[in-house]
Amino acid sequence: MTRTAVSLSMRLVLCASLLAWLTGCGTVRAIGQTEAGAGSEALQIWDRWVDSGGDIAVATTWERRAAPGVTVAHIEQAFASVAAEYNLRAVGELPLSKELEARTGQPQPFLQVYSYCNPSTARRMLDFSPNMAAFLPCRVTVMERGDGLWLYTLNMDMMTRMGRRMPPELKAETSRVRDAIRAMVDRGAAGEF
């Protein structure tokens, strides 16, 4: 679908939404309960989805290629530094490439998932929205590809900008976790610690 067709589709959706609102549809009422900027964030995700040919994972994640010369050790040091700075707890690692090497007996490109959490923020978020449990803990994956190391994580702007309006204290806490995960990806890719 071309951008022109997408733009036309979006206009049709907006017109349909206005019509639905005038007739009392719950969709518009739900939109009214979201955080400020939810619509623009949704459109950015939509654009990434379209540009990726419909890959929902591309649309809903952040990724960074590590700078040349940045090693896994540099990335891990950056993660530890950011976690300490933002009071996040490292809650686990999943060394997938080591597991695959053990199973196959063959060397594997590096692949590891790092998990982080702020337990008090997690509890308050789950009290607000129990289904957010599916997104816990926060994860950053480091993967070796043909062109180097890459870092991937969930686009946390979906949580802080697209969801139902949060109480101000919870919004501040979740925004801080969002900032920490973003910093891990950015500083890890740059090898800054």
PDB file of C-alpha atoms in Angstrom:
ATOM      1  CA  MET A   1       0.000   0.000   0.000  1.00  0.00           C
ATOM      2  CA  THR A   2       1.448   3.401  -0.937  1.00  0.00           C
ATOM      3  CA  ARG A   3       1.695   6.350   1.427  1.00  0.00           C
ATOM      4  CA  THR A   4      -1.048   8.093  -0.563  1.00  0.00           C
ATOM      5  CA  ALA A   5      -3.342   5.120  -0.060  1.00  0.00           C
ATOM      6  CA  VAL A   6      -2.409   5.004   3.626  1.00  0.00           C
ATOM      7  CA  SER A   7      -3.123   8.735   3.950  1.00  0.00           C
ATOM      8  CA  LEU A   8      -6.507   8.253   2.282  1.00  0.00           C
ATOM      9  CA  SER A   9      -7.180   5.280   4.544  1.00  0.00           C
ATOM     10  CA  MET A  10      -6.314   7.345   7.609  1.00  0.00           C
ATOM     11  CA  ARG A  11      -8.690  10.094   6.505  1.00  0.00           C
ATOM     12  CA  LEU A  12     -11.432   7.530   6.075  1.00  0.00           C
ATOM     13  CA  VAL A  13     -10.697   6.161   9.540  1.00  0.00           C
ATOM     14  CA  LEU A  14     -10.850   9.660  11.016  1.00  0.00           C
ATOM     15  CA  CYS A  15     -14.148  10.354   9.264  1.00  0.00           C
ATOM     16  CA  ALA A  16     -15.527   7.021  10.449  1.00  0.00           C
ATOM     17  CA  SER A  17     -14.342   7.827  13.976  1.00  0.00           C
ATOM     18  CA  LEU A  18     -16.089  11.188  13.906  1.00  0.00           C
ATOM     19  CA  LEU A  19     -19.269   9.532  12.670  1.00  0.00           C
ATOM     20  CA  ALA A  20     -18.974   6.853  15.355  1.00  0.00           C
ATOM     21  CA  TRP A  21     -18.479   9.496  18.023  1.00  0.00           C
ATOM     22  CA  LEU A  22     -21.566  11.344  16.873  1.00  0.00           C
ATOM     23  CA  THR A  23     -23.494   8.094  17.213  1.00  0.00           C
ATOM     24  CA  GLY A  24     -22.073   7.241  20.656  1.00  0.00           C
ATOM     25  CA  CYS A  25     -19.415   4.657  19.715  1.00  0.00           C
ATOM     26  CA  GLY A  26     -17.156   3.495  22.551  1.00  0.00           C
ATOM     27  CA  THR A  27     -14.030   3.852  20.416  1.00  0.00           C
ATOM     28  CA  VAL A  28     -14.006   7.608  20.650  1.00  0.00           C
ATOM     29  CA  ARG A  29     -14.764   7.507  24.375  1.00  0.00           C
ATOM     30  CA  ALA A  30     -11.788   5.149  24.823  1.00  0.00           C
ATOM     31  CA  ILE A  31      -9.550   7.477  22.800  1.00  0.00           C
ATOM     32  CA  GLY A  32     -10.597  10.273  25.135  1.00  0.00           C
ATOM     33  CA  GLN A  33      -9.137   8.320  28.074  1.00  0.00           C
ATOM     34  CA  THR A  34      -5.644   7.965  26.577  1.00  0.00           C
ATOM     35  CA  GLU A  35      -2.523   9.960  27.265  1.00  0.00           C
ATOM     36  CA  ALA A  36      -1.913  13.196  25.382  1.00  0.00           C
ATOM     37  CA  GLY A  37      -0.114  12.421  22.132  1.00  0.00           C
ATOM     38  CA  ALA A  38      -1.512   8.894  21.830  1.00  0.00           C
ATOM     39  CA  GLY A  39      -2.755   9.538  18.305  1.00  0.00           C
ATOM     40  CA  SER A  40       0.568  10.790  16.994  1.00  0.00           C
ATOM     41  CA  GLU A  41       2.391   7.857  18.605  1.00  0.00           C
ATOM     42  CA  ALA A  42      -0.095   5.442  17.038  1.00  0.00           C
ATOM     43  CA  LEU A  43       0.495   7.030  13.637  1.00  0.00           C
ATOM     44  CA  GLN A  44       4.282   6.660  14.029  1.00  0.00           C
ATOM     45  CA  ILE A  45       3.818   2.976  14.796  1.00  0.00           C
ATOM     46  CA  TRP A  46       1.451   2.687  11.857  1.00  0.00           C
ATOM     47  CA  ASP A  47       4.057   4.282   9.549  1.00  0.00           C
ATOM     48  CA  ARG A  48       6.781   1.909  10.761  1.00  0.00           C
ATOM     49  CA  TRP A  49       4.413  -1.014  10.224  1.00  0.00           C
ATOM     50  CA  VAL A  50       3.667   0.113   6.658  1.00  0.00           C
ATOM     51  CA  ASP A  51       7.328   0.894   5.872  1.00  0.00           C
ATOM     52  CA  SER A  52       8.371  -2.554   7.124  1.00  0.00           C
ATOM     53  CA  GLY A  53       5.885  -4.332   4.890  1.00  0.00           C
ATOM     54  CA  GLY A  54       3.614  -5.276   7.791  1.00  0.00           C
ATOM     55  CA  ASP A  55       6.189  -6.498  10.325  1.00  0.00           C
ATOM     56  CA  ILE A  56       4.564  -5.740  13.679  1.00  0.00           C
ATOM     57  CA  ALA A  57       7.842  -6.402  15.522  1.00  0.00           C
ATOM     58  CA  VAL A  58       9.562  -3.618  13.568  1.00  0.00           C
ATOM     59  CA  ALA A  59       6.649  -1.298  14.277  1.00  0.00           C
ATOM     60  CA  THR A  60       6.668  -1.859  18.040  1.00  0.00           C
ATOM     61  CA  THR A  61      10.367  -1.942  18.912  1.00  0.00           C
ATOM     62  CA  TRP A  62      13.410   0.265  19.159  1.00  0.00           C
ATOM     63  CA  GLU A  63      16.665  -0.929  17.657  1.00  0.00           C
ATOM     64  CA  ARG A  64      20.199   0.403  17.464  1.00  0.00           C
ATOM     65  CA  ARG A  65      23.265  -0.903  15.710  1.00  0.00           C
ATOM     66  CA  ALA A  66      26.307  -0.837  17.956  1.00  0.00           C
ATOM     67  CA  ALA A  67      29.036   1.507  16.838  1.00  0.00           C
ATOM     68  CA  PRO A  68      32.113  -0.081  15.257  1.00  0.00           C
ATOM     69  CA  GLY A  69      34.456  -1.381  17.932  1.00  0.00           C
ATOM     70  CA  VAL A  70      31.766  -1.676  20.614  1.00  0.00           C
ATOM     71  CA  THR A  71      31.913  -5.119  22.204  1.00  0.00           C
ATOM     72  CA  VAL A  72      29.429  -7.123  24.235  1.00  0.00           C
ATOM     73  CA  ALA A  73      31.480  -6.247  27.329  1.00  0.00           C
ATOM     74  CA  HIS A  74      31.083  -2.521  26.558  1.00  0.00           C
ATOM     75  CA  ILE A  75      27.339  -2.959  26.107  1.00  0.00           C
ATOM     76  CA  GLU A  76      27.017  -4.890  29.371  1.00  0.00           C
ATOM     77  CA  GLN A  77      28.991  -2.194  31.224  1.00  0.00           C
ATOM     78  CA  ALA A  78      26.665   0.456  29.777  1.00  0.00           C
ATOM     79  CA  PHE A  79      23.629  -1.556  30.877  1.00  0.00           C
ATOM     80  CA  ALA A  80      24.992  -1.878  34.426  1.00  0.00           C
ATOM     81  CA  SER A  81      25.793   1.831  34.576  1.00  0.00           C
ATOM     82  CA  VAL A  82      22.341   2.899  33.380  1.00  0.00           C
ATOM     83  CA  ALA A  83      20.598   0.398  35.672  1.00  0.00           C
ATOM     84  CA  ALA A  84      22.458   1.818  38.696  1.00  0.00           C
ATOM     85  CA  GLU A  85      21.757   5.401  37.614  1.00  0.00           C
ATOM     86  CA  TYR A  86      17.998   4.755  37.240  1.00  0.00           C
ATOM     87  CA  ASN A  87      17.650   2.314  40.157  1.00  0.00           C
ATOM     88  CA  LEU A  88      16.685  -0.642  37.974  1.00  0.00           C
ATOM     89  CA  ARG A  89      17.468  -4.151  39.065  1.00  0.00           C
ATOM     90  CA  ALA A  90      19.010  -6.709  36.729  1.00  0.00           C
ATOM     91  CA  VAL A  91      16.636  -9.659  37.130  1.00  0.00           C
ATOM     92  CA  GLY A  92      17.986 -12.173  34.660  1.00  0.00           C
ATOM     93  CA  GLU A  93      19.848 -13.052  31.518  1.00  0.00           C
ATOM     94  CA  LEU A  94      18.967 -15.568  28.850  1.00  0.00           C
ATOM     95  CA  PRO A  95      22.168 -16.588  27.021  1.00  0.00           C
ATOM     96  CA  LEU A  96      20.521 -18.041  23.926  1.00  0.00           C
ATOM     97  CA  SER A  97      23.660 -18.358  21.823  1.00  0.00           C
ATOM     98  CA  LYS A  98      25.438 -20.326  24.568  1.00  0.00           C
ATOM     99  CA  GLU A  99      22.417 -22.610  24.887  1.00  0.00           C
ATOM    100  CA  LEU A 100      22.331 -23.171  21.139  1.00  0.00           C
ATOM    101  CA  GLU A 101      26.072 -23.910  21.118  1.00  0.00           C
ATOM    102  CA  ALA A 102      25.557 -26.490  23.885  1.00  0.00           C
ATOM    103  CA  ARG A 103      22.721 -28.124  21.950  1.00  0.00           C
ATOM    104  CA  THR A 104      24.356 -28.151  18.524  1.00  0.00           C
ATOM    105  CA  GLY A 105      28.055 -28.263  19.334  1.00  0.00           C
ATOM    106  CA  GLN A 106      28.494 -25.455  16.779  1.00  0.00           C
ATOM    107  CA  PRO A 107      29.592 -21.841  17.380  1.00  0.00           C
ATOM    108  CA  GLN A 108      26.672 -19.403  17.264  1.00  0.00           C
ATOM    109  CA  PRO A 109      26.439 -15.653  16.671  1.00  0.00           C
ATOM    110  CA  PHE A 110      25.981 -13.828  19.985  1.00  0.00           C
ATOM    111  CA  LEU A 111      22.374 -13.663  21.187  1.00  0.00           C
ATOM    112  CA  GLN A 112      21.432 -12.767  24.751  1.00  0.00           C
ATOM    113  CA  VAL A 113      18.392 -11.250  26.460  1.00  0.00           C
ATOM    114  CA  TYR A 114      18.930  -8.977  29.494  1.00  0.00           C
ATOM    115  CA  SER A 115      16.017  -8.332  31.874  1.00  0.00           C
ATOM    116  CA  TYR A 116      15.521  -5.354  34.201  1.00  0.00           C
ATOM    117  CA  CYS A 117      12.835  -4.230  36.617  1.00  0.00           C
ATOM    118  CA  ASN A 118      11.940  -1.656  39.220  1.00  0.00           C
ATOM    119  CA  PRO A 119       9.747  -3.813  41.470  1.00  0.00           C
ATOM    120  CA  SER A 120       7.781  -0.961  43.071  1.00  0.00           C
ATOM    121  CA  THR A 121       6.993   0.633  39.701  1.00  0.00           C
ATOM    122  CA  ALA A 122       6.038  -2.763  38.288  1.00  0.00           C
ATOM    123  CA  ARG A 123       3.635  -3.387  41.167  1.00  0.00           C
ATOM    124  CA  ARG A 124       1.966   0.018  40.801  1.00  0.00           C
ATOM    125  CA  MET A 125       1.697  -0.432  37.029  1.00  0.00           C
ATOM    126  CA  LEU A 126       0.069  -3.842  37.450  1.00  0.00           C
ATOM    127  CA  ASP A 127      -2.354  -2.438  40.007  1.00  0.00           C
ATOM    128  CA  PHE A 128      -3.298   0.098  37.329  1.00  0.00           C
ATOM    129  CA  SER A 129      -3.361  -2.362  34.404  1.00  0.00           C
ATOM    130  CA  PRO A 130      -2.925  -6.068  35.245  1.00  0.00           C
ATOM    131  CA  ASN A 131      -2.395  -7.000  31.582  1.00  0.00           C
ATOM    132  CA  MET A 132       0.877  -5.082  31.604  1.00  0.00           C
ATOM    133  CA  ALA A 133       2.262  -8.190  33.341  1.00  0.00           C
ATOM    134  CA  ALA A 134       2.809  -9.609  29.855  1.00  0.00           C
ATOM    135  CA  PHE A 135       5.421  -6.892  29.249  1.00  0.00           C
ATOM    136  CA  LEU A 136       7.437  -7.549  32.414  1.00  0.00           C
ATOM    137  CA  PRO A 137      10.289  -7.474  33.001  1.00  0.00           C
ATOM    138  CA  CYS A 138      11.778  -4.905  30.658  1.00  0.00           C
ATOM    139  CA  ARG A 139      14.100  -6.651  28.221  1.00  0.00           C
ATOM    140  CA  VAL A 140      16.949  -5.622  25.965  1.00  0.00           C
ATOM    141  CA  THR A 141      18.303  -8.142  23.471  1.00  0.00           C
ATOM    142  CA  VAL A 142      21.813  -7.999  22.048  1.00  0.00           C
ATOM    143  CA  MET A 143      22.182  -9.894  18.791  1.00  0.00           C
ATOM    144  CA  GLU A 144      25.135 -10.390  16.502  1.00  0.00           C
ATOM    145  CA  ARG A 145      24.211  -9.996  12.838  1.00  0.00           C
ATOM    146  CA  GLY A 146      26.304  -9.968   9.679  1.00  0.00           C
ATOM    147  CA  ASP A 147      26.959  -6.249  10.056  1.00  0.00           C
ATOM    148  CA  GLY A 148      27.732  -6.210  13.782  1.00  0.00           C
ATOM    149  CA  LEU A 149      25.971  -6.114  17.129  1.00  0.00           C
ATOM    150  CA  TRP A 150      22.386  -4.868  17.354  1.00  0.00           C
ATOM    151  CA  LEU A 151      20.279  -3.946  20.390  1.00  0.00           C
ATOM    152  CA  TYR A 152      16.488  -4.402  20.465  1.00  0.00           C
ATOM    153  CA  THR A 153      13.797  -3.554  22.987  1.00  0.00           C
ATOM    154  CA  LEU A 154      10.083  -2.860  23.134  1.00  0.00           C
ATOM    155  CA  ASN A 155       9.071   0.664  22.123  1.00  0.00           C
ATOM    156  CA  MET A 156       8.140   1.869  25.588  1.00  0.00           C
ATOM    157  CA  ASP A 157       6.520   5.004  24.204  1.00  0.00           C
ATOM    158  CA  MET A 158       3.539   2.759  23.531  1.00  0.00           C
ATOM    159  CA  MET A 159       3.189   2.273  27.296  1.00  0.00           C
ATOM    160  CA  THR A 160       3.849   5.853  28.357  1.00  0.00           C
ATOM    161  CA  ARG A 161       2.117   7.681  25.498  1.00  0.00           C
ATOM    162  CA  MET A 162      -0.569   5.429  24.022  1.00  0.00           C
ATOM    163  CA  GLY A 163      -2.231   3.825  27.013  1.00  0.00           C
ATOM    164  CA  ARG A 164      -5.025   4.852  29.284  1.00  0.00           C
ATOM    165  CA  ARG A 165      -4.241   8.067  31.163  1.00  0.00           C
ATOM    166  CA  MET A 166      -2.203   7.226  34.278  1.00  0.00           C
ATOM    167  CA  PRO A 167      -2.197   8.971  37.637  1.00  0.00           C
ATOM    168  CA  PRO A 168       0.581  11.607  37.599  1.00  0.00           C
ATOM    169  CA  GLU A 169       2.846   9.720  40.050  1.00  0.00           C
ATOM    170  CA  LEU A 170       2.621   6.502  38.033  1.00  0.00           C
ATOM    171  CA  LYS A 171       3.183   8.393  34.790  1.00  0.00           C
ATOM    172  CA  ALA A 172       6.383   9.885  36.250  1.00  0.00           C
ATOM    173  CA  GLU A 173       7.613   6.466  37.442  1.00  0.00           C
ATOM    174  CA  THR A 174       6.887   4.655  34.182  1.00  0.00           C
ATOM    175  CA  SER A 175       8.418   7.502  32.189  1.00  0.00           C
ATOM    176  CA  ARG A 176      11.597   7.104  34.221  1.00  0.00           C
ATOM    177  CA  VAL A 177      11.704   3.369  33.436  1.00  0.00           C
ATOM    178  CA  ARG A 178      11.099   4.217  29.766  1.00  0.00           C
ATOM    179  CA  ASP A 179      13.993   6.683  29.868  1.00  0.00           C
ATOM    180  CA  ALA A 180      16.248   4.064  31.481  1.00  0.00           C
ATOM    181  CA  ILE A 181      15.552   1.432  28.840  1.00  0.00           C
ATOM    182  CA  ARG A 182      16.025   3.977  26.063  1.00  0.00           C
ATOM    183  CA  ALA A 183      19.324   5.038  27.655  1.00  0.00           C
ATOM    184  CA  MET A 184      20.440   1.407  27.864  1.00  0.00           C
ATOM    185  CA  VAL A 185      19.877   0.931  24.156  1.00  0.00           C
ATOM    186  CA  ASP A 186      21.425   4.256  23.141  1.00  0.00           C
ATOM    187  CA  ARG A 187      24.403   4.162  25.504  1.00  0.00           C
ATOM    188  CA  GLY A 188      24.934   0.441  25.003  1.00  0.00           C
ATOM    189  CA  ALA A 189      25.094   0.916  21.223  1.00  0.00           C
ATOM    190  CA  ALA A 190      27.576   3.739  21.687  1.00  0.00           C
ATOM    191  CA  GLY A 191      29.615   1.803  24.255  1.00  0.00           C
ATOM    192  CA  GLU A 192      29.164   4.639  26.794  1.00  0.00           C
ATOM    193  CA  PHE A 193      29.343   3.714  30.464  1.00  0.00           C
TER     194      PHE A 193
END
